[in-house]
Coordinates of C-alpha atoms in Angstrom, one line a residue:
M632 CA 46.6 105.3 188.7
I633 CA 50.0 103.8 188.0
Q634 CA 50.9 101.6 190.9
A635 CA 54.3 102.6 192.3
T636 CA 56.3 99.5 193.3
D637 CA 59.9 98.9 194.2
G638 CA 60.8 102.5 194.5
Y639 CA 58.8 103.8 191.5
K640 CA 57.0 107.1 192.2
E641 CA 53.2 107.4 191.6
A642 CA 51.9 109.5 188.7
S643 CA 49.8 112.6 189.4
K644 CA 46.0 112.3 189.4
P645 CA 44.1 113.6 186.4
L646 CA 42.5 117.0 186.9
A647 CA 38.8 116.3 186.6
D648 CA 37.9 120.0 186.0
S649 CA 40.6 120.6 183.4
P650 CA 39.5 121.5 179.9
I651 CA 42.1 119.1 178.6
Q652 CA 40.4 116.3 180.5
K653 CA 37.0 117.3 179.3
I654 CA 38.2 117.4 175.7
L655 CA 39.7 113.9 176.0
E656 CA 36.4 112.6 177.5
S657 CA 34.4 114.2 174.7
L658 CA 36.7 112.8 172.1
H659 CA 36.6 109.3 173.6
S660 CA 32.8 109.3 173.7
E661 CA 32.6 110.4 170.1
L662 CA 35.2 108.0 168.7
A663 CA 33.9 105.0 170.7
K664 CA 31.1 105.0 168.1
N665 CA 33.7 104.1 165.3
H666 CA 33.6 100.3 164.8
E667 CA 35.8 100.2 161.7
G668 CA 38.7 97.8 161.4
E669 CA 39.4 94.3 162.6
V670 CA 41.2 92.8 165.6
A671 CA 44.5 91.1 164.6
T672 CA 44.3 87.3 164.4
Y673 CA 47.5 86.3 162.7
I674 CA 48.9 85.9 166.2
P675 CA 46.1 83.7 167.8
E676 CA 46.3 85.3 171.3
L677 CA 45.7 88.8 169.9
G678 CA 42.4 87.7 168.4
K679 CA 41.0 87.2 171.9
A680 CA 41.0 91.0 172.6
D681 CA 37.6 92.7 173.1
S682 CA 37.1 95.0 170.1
N683 CA 35.3 97.6 172.3
W684 CA 38.3 98.2 174.5
F685 CA 39.3 101.9 174.1
G686 CA 41.7 104.0 176.3
V687 CA 43.3 107.4 175.8
C688 CA 46.0 108.9 178.0
L689 CA 48.0 112.1 177.7
V690 CA 51.0 112.9 179.9
T691 CA 52.8 116.2 179.8
A692 CA 56.5 116.6 179.8
D693 CA 56.3 117.6 183.5
G694 CA 54.3 114.5 184.5
Q695 CA 50.6 115.7 184.5
V696 CA 48.3 112.9 183.5
Y697 CA 45.0 113.1 181.7
E698 CA 43.2 109.9 180.8
V699 CA 39.8 108.3 179.9
G700 CA 38.5 104.9 179.1
D701 CA 40.2 101.5 179.5
V702 CA 43.6 102.9 180.5
D703 CA 44.3 100.1 182.9
Q704 CA 43.5 97.3 180.4
Q705 CA 46.6 95.2 179.8
F706 CA 47.7 94.4 176.3
T707 CA 51.0 93.5 174.7
I708 CA 53.3 96.2 173.5
Q709 CA 54.2 94.5 170.2
S710 CA 56.0 96.8 167.7
I711 CA 55.8 99.8 170.0
S712 CA 58.8 98.3 171.8
K713 CA 61.0 98.8 168.7
P714 CA 62.0 102.5 169.1
F715 CA 62.7 102.0 172.8
V716 CA 64.9 98.9 172.2
Y717 CA 66.6 100.8 169.4
G718 CA 67.6 103.3 172.0
M719 CA 69.2 100.5 174.0
A720 CA 71.1 99.3 170.9
L721 CA 72.4 102.8 170.5
E722 CA 73.5 103.0 174.1
D723 CA 75.2 99.5 173.9
N724 CA 76.9 100.0 170.6
G725 CA 77.1 103.6 169.6
K726 CA 75.4 105.3 166.6
S727 CA 78.0 104.4 164.0
E728 CA 78.0 100.7 164.7
V729 CA 74.2 100.5 164.8
L730 CA 74.0 102.4 161.4
R731 CA 76.5 99.9 160.0
K732 CA 74.0 97.1 160.7
I733 CA 70.6 98.9 160.4
W734 CA 69.9 101.9 158.1
M735 CA 67.3 104.6 158.8
E736 CA 65.3 105.2 155.6
P737 CA 61.6 104.6 155.4
S738 CA 60.8 101.6 153.3
G739 CA 57.2 102.4 152.4
E740 CA 56.4 98.7 153.0
A741 CA 54.4 96.7 155.5
F742 CA 55.9 96.0 158.9
N743 CA 56.7 92.3 158.1
A744 CA 58.3 93.0 154.7
I745 CA 61.7 91.5 154.0
S746 CA 63.3 94.8 153.1
L747 CA 67.1 94.7 152.9
R748 CA 69.3 97.2 151.2
P749 CA 71.0 95.8 148.0
G750 CA 74.6 95.0 148.4
T751 CA 74.8 95.4 152.2
G752 CA 71.9 93.3 153.4
Q753 CA 71.0 96.1 155.9
P754 CA 67.4 96.4 157.0
A755 CA 65.9 99.6 155.7
N756 CA 65.1 100.9 159.2
P757 CA 64.7 99.5 162.8
M758 CA 60.8 99.8 162.7
I759 CA 60.2 97.0 160.3
N760 CA 60.6 93.5 161.6
A761 CA 63.9 92.8 159.9
G762 CA 65.4 96.0 161.4
A763 CA 63.8 95.2 164.8
I764 CA 65.2 91.7 165.0
A765 CA 68.6 93.1 164.1
T766 CA 68.2 95.7 166.8
T767 CA 67.4 93.1 169.4
S768 CA 70.5 91.2 168.4
L769 CA 72.5 94.3 169.3
V770 CA 71.2 94.5 172.9
E771 CA 73.9 93.1 175.2
G772 CA 73.3 89.6 176.4
K773 CA 74.3 86.1 175.2
S774 CA 71.0 84.4 175.9
A775 CA 67.4 85.3 175.3
K776 CA 66.9 85.6 179.0
Q777 CA 69.7 88.0 179.5
K778 CA 68.5 90.2 176.7
I779 CA 64.8 90.3 177.8
N780 CA 65.8 91.0 181.4
R781 CA 67.7 94.1 180.2
I782 CA 64.8 95.1 177.9
L783 CA 62.3 94.8 180.7
D784 CA 64.5 96.9 183.0
S785 CA 64.8 99.6 180.3
L786 CA 61.1 99.7 179.5
G787 CA 60.3 99.8 183.2
R788 CA 62.4 103.0 183.5
Y789 CA 60.4 104.5 180.7
C790 CA 57.0 103.8 182.1
G791 CA 57.8 104.0 185.8
R792 CA 56.8 100.5 186.9
Q793 CA 58.0 96.9 186.6
L794 CA 56.8 95.1 183.5
S795 CA 56.6 91.4 182.6
V796 CA 56.1 89.2 179.6
D797 CA 52.6 87.8 178.8
Q798 CA 53.7 84.2 178.5
S799 CA 50.6 83.1 176.5
V800 CA 51.2 85.7 173.9
Y801 CA 54.9 84.9 173.8
R802 CA 54.1 81.2 173.1
S803 CA 51.7 82.3 170.4
E804 CA 54.2 84.6 168.8
S805 CA 57.0 82.1 168.9
S806 CA 54.9 79.2 167.6
T807 CA 53.7 81.2 164.6
G808 CA 56.8 83.3 164.0
H809 CA 58.0 81.4 160.9
R810 CA 58.4 84.5 158.7
N811 CA 60.4 86.3 161.4
R812 CA 62.6 83.2 161.8
A813 CA 63.3 83.3 158.1
I814 CA 64.2 87.0 158.4
G815 CA 66.5 86.2 161.3
Y816 CA 68.5 83.6 159.3
M817 CA 68.6 85.8 156.3
L818 CA 70.2 88.5 158.5
R819 CA 72.7 85.9 159.7
N820 CA 73.5 85.2 156.0
F821 CA 74.4 88.8 155.5
E822 CA 76.3 88.9 158.8
I823 CA 74.0 91.6 160.1
I824 CA 73.5 89.1 163.0
G825 CA 76.9 87.7 163.7
E826 CA 75.9 84.5 165.5
D827 CA 73.1 82.0 165.7
P828 CA 69.9 84.2 165.6
T829 CA 67.8 81.9 167.9
A830 CA 68.5 83.9 171.1
S831 CA 67.8 87.2 169.4
L832 CA 64.6 85.9 167.8
E833 CA 63.2 84.5 171.1
A834 CA 64.1 87.7 172.9
Y835 CA 62.4 89.6 170.1
F836 CA 59.2 87.5 170.5
M837 CA 59.3 88.1 174.2
Q838 CA 60.0 91.8 173.7
C839 CA 56.8 92.1 171.6
S840 CA 54.9 90.2 174.3
V841 CA 55.6 92.6 177.2
S842 CA 52.3 93.5 178.9
V843 CA 51.6 97.2 179.2
N844 CA 48.6 99.5 179.5
C845 CA 47.6 102.7 177.8
R846 CA 49.0 104.9 180.6
D847 CA 52.3 103.1 180.3
L848 CA 52.6 104.1 176.7
A849 CA 51.7 107.7 177.4
I850 CA 54.4 108.0 180.2
M851 CA 56.9 106.2 177.9
S852 CA 56.2 108.8 175.2
A853 CA 56.4 111.6 177.7
T854 CA 59.8 110.4 178.8
L855 CA 61.0 110.8 175.2
A856 CA 59.3 114.2 175.1
N857 CA 61.2 115.1 178.3
G858 CA 64.6 114.3 176.8
G859 CA 64.8 110.8 178.1
I860 CA 63.9 111.5 181.7
N861 CA 60.7 110.0 183.1
P862 CA 58.6 113.0 184.2
V863 CA 56.9 111.0 186.9
T864 CA 59.8 109.2 188.6
G865 CA 62.6 111.6 187.6
L866 CA 64.7 108.7 186.5
R867 CA 66.6 108.7 183.2
A868 CA 65.5 106.0 180.8
V869 CA 67.8 106.7 177.9
V870 CA 70.9 108.9 177.3
S871 CA 69.7 112.3 175.9
D872 CA 72.1 112.1 173.0
Y873 CA 70.0 109.3 171.5
V874 CA 66.5 110.8 172.0
E875 CA 66.7 112.7 168.7
S876 CA 67.7 109.5 166.8
I877 CA 64.8 107.6 168.4
L878 CA 62.3 110.3 167.5
S879 CA 63.6 110.7 164.0
I880 CA 63.1 107.0 163.3
M881 CA 59.6 107.2 164.8
G882 CA 58.7 110.2 162.7
S883 CA 59.9 108.8 159.4
C884 CA 59.2 105.1 159.9
G885 CA 57.0 104.5 162.9
M886 CA 53.7 104.1 161.1
Y887 CA 55.0 101.7 158.4
D888 CA 53.7 102.4 155.0
A889 CA 51.3 105.0 156.4
A890 CA 54.2 107.0 157.9
G891 CA 54.1 109.9 155.3
E892 CA 50.3 110.4 155.7
W893 CA 50.7 110.3 159.5
I894 CA 53.4 112.9 159.7
Y895 CA 51.5 115.1 157.3
N896 CA 48.2 114.9 159.2
V897 CA 49.2 114.4 162.8
G898 CA 52.8 115.7 162.9
M899 CA 54.1 113.8 165.9
P900 CA 56.7 111.0 166.0
A901 CA 54.8 107.8 166.8
K902 CA 54.8 104.0 166.8
S903 CA 51.9 101.6 166.5
G904 CA 51.5 98.0 167.5
V905 CA 49.2 95.3 166.2
A906 CA 47.7 94.7 169.6
G907 CA 46.0 98.2 169.1
G908 CA 48.4 100.5 170.9
I909 CA 49.8 103.8 169.6
A910 CA 52.5 105.9 171.3
A911 CA 53.0 109.4 170.0
V912 CA 55.5 112.1 171.1
L913 CA 55.5 115.9 170.8
P914 CA 59.1 116.8 171.9
G915 CA 59.3 119.1 174.8
Q916 CA 55.5 119.0 175.4
L917 CA 53.8 115.7 175.9
G918 CA 53.3 112.0 175.2
I919 CA 50.1 110.2 174.1
G920 CA 49.1 106.6 174.6
V921 CA 46.0 105.1 172.9
F922 CA 44.7 101.6 173.0
S923 CA 41.9 100.2 170.7
P924 CA 42.4 96.8 169.1
R925 CA 40.6 97.4 165.8
L926 CA 43.2 97.8 163.1
D927 CA 43.2 99.3 159.6
V928 CA 44.8 97.7 156.5
H929 CA 48.2 99.1 157.6
G930 CA 48.1 97.4 161.0
N931 CA 47.4 100.6 162.9
S932 CA 44.6 101.2 165.4
V933 CA 41.7 102.9 163.7
R934 CA 40.5 104.8 166.8
G935 CA 44.1 105.5 167.8
I936 CA 44.9 107.3 164.6
E937 CA 41.7 109.4 164.9
V938 CA 42.5 110.2 168.5
C939 CA 45.9 111.5 167.7
R940 CA 44.7 113.4 164.6
E941 CA 42.0 115.1 166.6
I942 CA 44.3 115.9 169.6
S943 CA 46.9 117.4 167.2
R944 CA 44.2 119.4 165.4
K945 CA 42.4 120.7 168.5
F946 CA 45.6 121.6 170.4
D947 CA 47.8 122.8 167.4
L948 CA 50.4 120.1 168.2
H949 CA 51.8 119.4 164.7
M950 CA 55.6 119.4 165.3
F951 CA 56.2 121.8 162.4
H952 CA 53.9 124.4 164.1
A953 CA 56.8 126.1 165.8
P954 CA 55.9 129.1 167.9
R955 CA 58.4 130.9 170.2
M956 CA 58.5 129.3 173.6
S957 CA 59.4 130.9 176.9
T958 CA 61.1 128.9 179.6
S959 CA 57.8 128.7 181.5
A960 CA 54.3 130.1 180.9
L961 CA 53.8 130.6 184.7
R962 CA 55.7 133.7 185.7
K963 CA 54.3 134.0 189.2
R964 CA 51.7 132.3 191.4
T965 CA 50.7 134.1 194.5
D966 CA 47.7 135.5 196.4
L967 CA 46.5 138.7 198.1
S968 CA 48.2 137.8 201.4
K969 CA 51.5 138.2 199.6
M970 CA 50.9 140.6 196.6
R971 CA 49.0 143.9 197.1
S972 CA 47.9 146.9 195.1
H973 CA 49.5 150.3 195.7
R974 CA 46.5 151.4 197.7
L975 CA 47.6 152.2 201.2
R976 CA 45.6 150.4 203.8
S977 CA 45.1 150.9 207.5
G978 CA 46.7 148.5 209.9
A979 CA 43.3 146.8 210.5
E980 CA 42.7 146.4 206.8
S981 CA 46.2 145.1 206.2
K982 CA 45.8 142.5 208.9
L983 CA 42.6 141.2 207.4
L984 CA 44.1 141.0 204.0
D985 CA 47.0 139.0 205.5
E986 CA 44.4 136.6 207.1
H987 CA 42.0 136.3 204.2
G988 CA 44.2 137.1 201.2
S989 CA 44.6 133.4 200.2
K990 CA 41.0 133.5 199.0
V991 CA 42.2 135.5 195.9
R992 CA 44.7 133.7 193.7
V993 CA 46.9 135.7 191.4
V994 CA 48.4 134.0 188.3
T995 CA 50.9 135.9 186.1
L996 CA 51.5 134.3 182.7
Q997 CA 54.3 135.0 180.2
G998 CA 55.7 134.3 176.7
D999 CA 53.9 132.7 173.8
L1000 CA 51.0 130.5 175.0
V1001 CA 50.8 127.2 173.1
F1002 CA 49.1 124.0 174.2
A1003 CA 51.9 122.9 176.6
S1004 CA 52.3 126.3 178.3
A1005 CA 48.5 126.9 178.5
E1006 CA 48.0 123.4 180.0
V1007 CA 50.4 124.3 182.8
A1008 CA 48.6 127.6 183.3
V1009 CA 45.1 126.2 183.6
R1010 CA 46.1 123.8 186.3
E1011 CA 46.3 127.0 188.4
F1012 CA 42.6 127.7 187.6
S1013 CA 41.2 124.6 189.4
Y1014 CA 41.2 125.7 193.0
A1015 CA 37.4 126.3 193.7
G1016 CA 37.5 123.5 196.3
N1017 CA 40.6 124.8 198.1
G1018 CA 39.2 128.0 199.6
V1019 CA 40.0 130.2 196.6
Q1020 CA 37.1 132.4 195.7
E1021 CA 38.6 134.7 193.1
L1022 CA 41.1 134.3 190.4
I1023 CA 43.2 137.1 188.8
I1024 CA 44.9 136.2 185.6
D1025 CA 47.6 138.7 184.4
F1026 CA 48.5 138.6 180.7
G1027 CA 50.9 141.6 180.8
H1028 CA 53.9 139.4 180.0
V1029 CA 52.2 137.3 177.3
S1030 CA 53.4 138.1 173.8
A1031 CA 50.9 135.9 171.8
V1032 CA 48.4 133.1 172.1
D1033 CA 47.3 130.5 169.6
F1034 CA 43.8 129.2 168.9
S1035 CA 44.1 126.1 171.0
S1036 CA 45.5 128.0 174.0
C1037 CA 42.6 130.4 173.9
G1038 CA 40.1 127.5 173.8
V1039 CA 41.8 125.7 176.7
I1040 CA 41.9 128.9 178.8
A1041 CA 38.3 129.7 177.9
M1042 CA 37.1 126.3 179.0
A1043 CA 39.0 126.5 182.2
V1044 CA 37.7 129.9 183.2
A1045 CA 34.1 128.8 182.2
S1046 CA 34.4 125.9 184.5
W1047 CA 35.8 128.2 187.2
M1048 CA 32.9 130.5 186.9
D1049 CA 30.4 127.7 186.9
E1050 CA 31.7 126.7 190.3
G1051 CA 30.9 130.2 191.5
G1052 CA 34.4 131.7 191.3
R1053 CA 35.0 135.3 190.6
L1054 CA 37.3 136.1 187.7
S1055 CA 39.4 139.2 186.8
L1056 CA 41.6 139.5 183.7
S1057 CA 44.5 142.0 183.7
R1058 CA 46.4 143.5 180.8
C1059 CA 44.8 141.3 178.1
L1060 CA 43.7 144.0 175.7
H1061 CA 46.7 143.4 173.5
L1062 CA 45.4 139.9 172.9
P1063 CA 42.1 140.6 171.1
F1064 CA 41.9 137.0 169.9
L1065 CA 41.8 135.8 173.5
T1066 CA 38.9 138.0 174.5
K1067 CA 37.0 137.0 171.3
I1068 CA 37.3 133.3 172.1
L1069 CA 36.3 134.0 175.7
R1070 CA 33.2 135.8 174.6
K1071 CA 32.4 132.8 172.4
Y1072 CA 32.8 130.2 175.1
I1073 CA 31.2 132.1 177.9
P1074 CA 28.7 134.6 176.4
K1075 CA 26.3 134.3 179.4
R1076 CA 29.1 134.9 181.9
W1077 CA 31.0 137.6 180.0
D1078 CA 29.5 140.5 182.0
R1079 CA 30.7 138.8 185.2
I1080 CA 34.3 139.0 184.1
R1081 CA 36.2 142.1 185.2
I1082 CA 38.9 143.3 182.8
F1083 CA 41.5 145.8 184.0
E1084 CA 44.1 147.7 182.1
D1085 CA 46.8 147.1 184.7
I1086 CA 47.4 144.6 187.5
D1087 CA 47.3 147.2 190.2
Q1088 CA 43.7 148.1 189.4
A1089 CA 42.8 144.4 189.5
L1090 CA 44.5 143.9 192.9
E1091 CA 42.8 147.0 194.3
S1092 CA 39.4 145.8 193.2
S1093 CA 39.9 142.4 194.6
E1094 CA 41.1 143.8 197.9
N1095 CA 38.0 146.0 198.2
W1096 CA 35.8 143.0 197.5
L1097 CA 37.6 140.9 200.0
L1098 CA 37.4 143.6 202.7
E1099 CA 33.7 144.0 201.9
T1100 CA 33.1 140.3 202.4
V1101 CA 34.5 140.5 205.9
G1102 CA 32.5 143.7 206.6
V1103 CA 35.3 146.2 207.2
R1104 CA 35.9 148.0 204.0
R1105 CA 35.3 151.8 204.2
H1106 CA 34.2 153.2 200.9
S1107 CA 36.2 156.3 199.7
Q1108 CA 33.0 158.4 199.6
I1109 CA 32.2 157.8 203.3
K1110 CA 33.7 160.7 205.2
V1111 CA 35.8 160.2 208.3
D1112 CA 36.6 162.5 211.2
L1113 CA 40.1 163.8 211.7
A1114 CA 40.3 161.7 214.9
E1115 CA 40.0 158.6 212.7
C1116 CA 43.1 159.5 210.6
E1117 CA 45.9 157.0 211.3
L1118 CA 48.4 159.7 211.8
L1119 CA 46.5 160.8 214.9
A1120 CA 45.9 157.3 216.3
G1121 CA 46.2 157.2 220.2
I1122 CA 46.2 161.0 220.6
A1123 CA 43.8 162.4 223.2
P1124 CA 40.5 163.8 221.7
D1125 CA 41.0 167.3 223.2
L1126 CA 44.4 167.6 221.6
V1127 CA 43.0 166.4 218.2
A1128 CA 40.2 169.0 218.5
A1129 CA 42.7 171.8 219.3
F1130 CA 44.8 170.6 216.4
E1131 CA 41.9 170.7 214.0
S1132 CA 41.3 174.4 214.7
N1133 CA 44.7 175.1 213.0
L1134 CA 43.9 173.2 209.8
K1135 CA 42.4 174.5 206.6
R1136 CA 39.5 172.7 205.0
V1137 CA 40.1 172.2 201.2
R1138 CA 38.3 170.5 198.3
F1139 CA 39.6 169.3 194.9
V1140 CA 37.6 168.1 192.0
M1141 CA 38.3 164.7 190.3
G1142 CA 41.4 164.9 188.1
A1143 CA 42.9 167.9 189.8
T1144 CA 46.6 168.0 190.7
V1145 CA 46.9 168.4 194.5
L1146 CA 50.7 168.4 194.7
K1147 CA 53.1 168.5 191.8
A1148 CA 56.4 166.6 191.7
G1149 CA 59.5 168.8 192.0
D1150 CA 57.7 171.7 193.8
D1151 CA 58.7 173.0 197.2
A1152 CA 56.7 172.0 200.2
V1153 CA 54.4 175.0 199.8
G1154 CA 50.9 173.7 200.3
G1155 CA 51.9 171.7 203.4
M1156 CA 50.4 168.2 204.0
Y1157 CA 46.9 166.9 203.8
F1158 CA 44.6 164.7 205.9
L1159 CA 42.2 163.0 203.5
L1160 CA 38.6 162.9 204.9
R1161 CA 36.6 161.9 201.8
G1162 CA 37.4 160.6 198.3
K1163 CA 40.5 158.9 196.8
A1164 CA 43.8 160.3 195.6
S1165 CA 46.9 158.6 194.0
A1166 CA 50.6 159.3 193.8
W1167 CA 52.4 159.1 190.4
I1168 CA 56.1 159.2 189.5
G1169 CA 57.8 159.5 186.1
T1170 CA 59.6 156.4 184.8
G1171 CA 61.2 158.0 181.7
A1172 CA 60.3 158.4 178.0
G1173 CA 57.1 160.3 179.1
R1174 CA 55.8 157.3 181.0
E1175 CA 54.6 157.3 184.6
R1176 CA 53.6 154.8 187.3
R1177 CA 51.1 154.9 190.0
V1178 CA 52.9 154.1 193.3
A1179 CA 50.3 154.7 196.0
I1180 CA 46.6 155.2 196.5
F1181 CA 45.2 157.1 199.4
A1182 CA 41.8 156.5 201.0
P1183 CA 39.9 158.4 203.8
G1184 CA 41.9 158.4 207.0
M1185 CA 45.3 158.6 205.3
S1186 CA 47.6 161.6 204.8
F1187 CA 50.1 162.6 202.1
G1188 CA 52.7 165.4 201.6
E1189 CA 54.2 165.0 205.0
M1190 CA 57.7 164.0 203.9
A1191 CA 58.6 167.1 201.9
L1192 CA 57.2 169.2 204.7
M1193 CA 59.3 167.5 207.4
D1194 CA 62.6 167.4 205.5
R1195 CA 62.1 170.7 203.6
S1196 CA 62.7 168.9 200.3
T1197 CA 60.9 169.0 197.0
R1198 CA 57.9 166.8 196.2
S1199 CA 58.9 163.4 195.0
A1200 CA 55.6 162.4 193.4
E1201 CA 52.5 164.1 191.9
I1202 CA 49.3 163.7 193.9
R1203 CA 46.1 163.6 191.9
A1204 CA 42.5 163.5 192.9
D1205 CA 41.0 160.2 191.6
T1206 CA 37.5 161.4 192.8
D1207 CA 36.2 164.6 194.3
I1208 CA 38.1 164.9 197.5
E1209 CA 37.8 166.7 200.8
A1210 CA 40.8 167.2 203.1
L1211 CA 42.3 169.2 205.9
E1212 CA 45.5 171.0 205.1
L1213 CA 48.3 171.5 207.6
T1214 CA 50.2 174.5 206.1
Q1215 CA 53.9 174.9 206.2
E1216 CA 53.6 177.8 208.7
A1217 CA 51.3 175.8 211.0
Y1218 CA 53.6 172.8 210.9
E1219 CA 56.6 174.9 211.8
K1220 CA 54.8 176.3 214.8
L1221 CA 53.8 172.7 215.9
E1222 CA 57.3 171.5 215.5
A1223 CA 58.7 174.4 217.5
S1224 CA 56.2 173.7 220.3
G1225 CA 57.6 170.2 221.0
S1226 CA 54.1 169.3 222.2
V1227 CA 52.7 165.8 223.1
L1228 CA 50.7 166.1 219.9
Y1229 CA 53.8 166.6 217.7
A1230 CA 55.5 163.6 219.4
G1231 CA 52.4 161.5 218.7
L1232 CA 52.4 162.5 215.1
L1233 CA 56.1 161.5 214.7
R1234 CA 55.5 158.2 216.5
N1235 CA 52.5 157.3 214.3
L1236 CA 54.4 158.4 211.1
A1237 CA 57.3 156.2 212.0
C1238 CA 54.9 153.2 212.5
I1239 CA 53.2 153.9 209.2
L1240 CA 56.4 154.2 207.3
S1241 CA 57.8 151.1 208.9
R1242 CA 54.7 149.1 207.8
R1243 CA 54.9 150.5 204.3
L1244 CA 58.6 149.6 204.1
R1245 CA 57.9 146.0 205.2
D1246 CA 55.2 145.7 202.5
A1247 CA 57.5 147.1 199.9
N1248 CA 60.3 144.7 200.9
F1249 CA 57.9 141.8 200.8
E1250 CA 56.7 142.8 197.3
L1251 CA 60.2 143.0 196.0
S1252 CA 61.2 139.7 197.5
S1253 CA 58.2 138.0 195.8
E1254 CA 59.1 139.2 192.3

């Protein structure tokens, strides 16, 4: 973990059960077998590095950390400092002044090439040493100490902790930096550096000798991905106007003479350093930091390149892969204590769902799911240890998913089910690719996944399961007595018995229309004794919506009967049902009697309607 000091905020802990974490671990294990390349020795201190060191860290643009390997091992930042110091030069001088001194075309040459534009003496770009030395000269400060203190402060804002210079590496850099000194004096000759270059050269040597770790690089990269704001600390590291310029230079010049191959195969702005570090950025999504000291002929980390290439491939992260993005993949996060189906429940059942509803988590996703949005979503799937026993994932607002997102989601739900969690998927049939990948990843668990055409069905099923686990659910095919109906709660048994003699016993087969919307109150009201019925209303264009589900012990049809209005909804039998009908004529006689029974009916109806209104208000407020 990053140590928070002097007001810096601590980074989030990696999610051990996350599929992203598992993929990084698998990738690290496989690439650790690659022993190609050599540790840099032209700076003597760098040659002391252990060639087996290998760390990988990925940080999302909202600050979630995934890491594996030697992520705490310190090494020197070297040329990875160049784009960040370039941002400082832009802030200190403005873009036009910086471009007057340092151009922005890739040179196609090695990092230490003496590459100056004919006629102007401008370095080709700020990523080669000539451009980087010129960049450091543009950082405010007369002395090397003043410059490096400002640079350390800036880099510290990027990574979220205080940094320091590795003095032994700095001495090694300075004592062997003859070529860089020659470049510095040549820049002075062309008046790119307007004064004695010594202070700028020493500041440059110190800048390259700043000690960092792999996690620092990932957070620094994520800061650029987040528009210049550190996603861990919330502090701005660079003015947002210059982030595009920094990333453009990293994209075209950051990997030296291998920059074209890199952007073609990996597709992320990046910068490498000869100590073995690589920092890569996918704007708006994430930053990657890799450390492995073995270098290729271009001076880039062999394992680092492979890590970035594989991460880009596995997660579809090439920057020119440009899907539509919604503002957030996570539309809603709730549970059954706050979000219910339209099935009407008794007071006792509602109370138990309030008490135990947090055991069922409901996650509603939206938009196009790509790696970054899927990563945010799957964080919600890692709650097996927090009392959550079932997960409902609603895809009703998802327009598309790509291959990597399907794989990430599949790995997450497989892990969830391995931990014993129940899983329900809602409204995912328009995403056949998703279900295909899920079948591939979890063939032995596929029959344990419940798939529903709408979210209401998923909620009802989970409510039933939850009530069964606490032993109170009454199945719709278990018949109840009239006295058990909630509309007759608290009424004396002899009055209920007398009332029942005035009711007509009726039956309807599954699929039958019991009451039709728009009809008069002929047919009275019904006390449901066995089976299940539902209420439907039209929503326009020939569509309809289920607004209520009735189970044994409940009643329906009473409102039109009481206010002499037409039916507002159509009632259908979801199963074969058995009920007692209170006809319009019988109701009018009861109303005229003004009896204790009638008063009790009205009192219970008021309580039921009040509870339903509260539930409806809560549902609307949680949208």
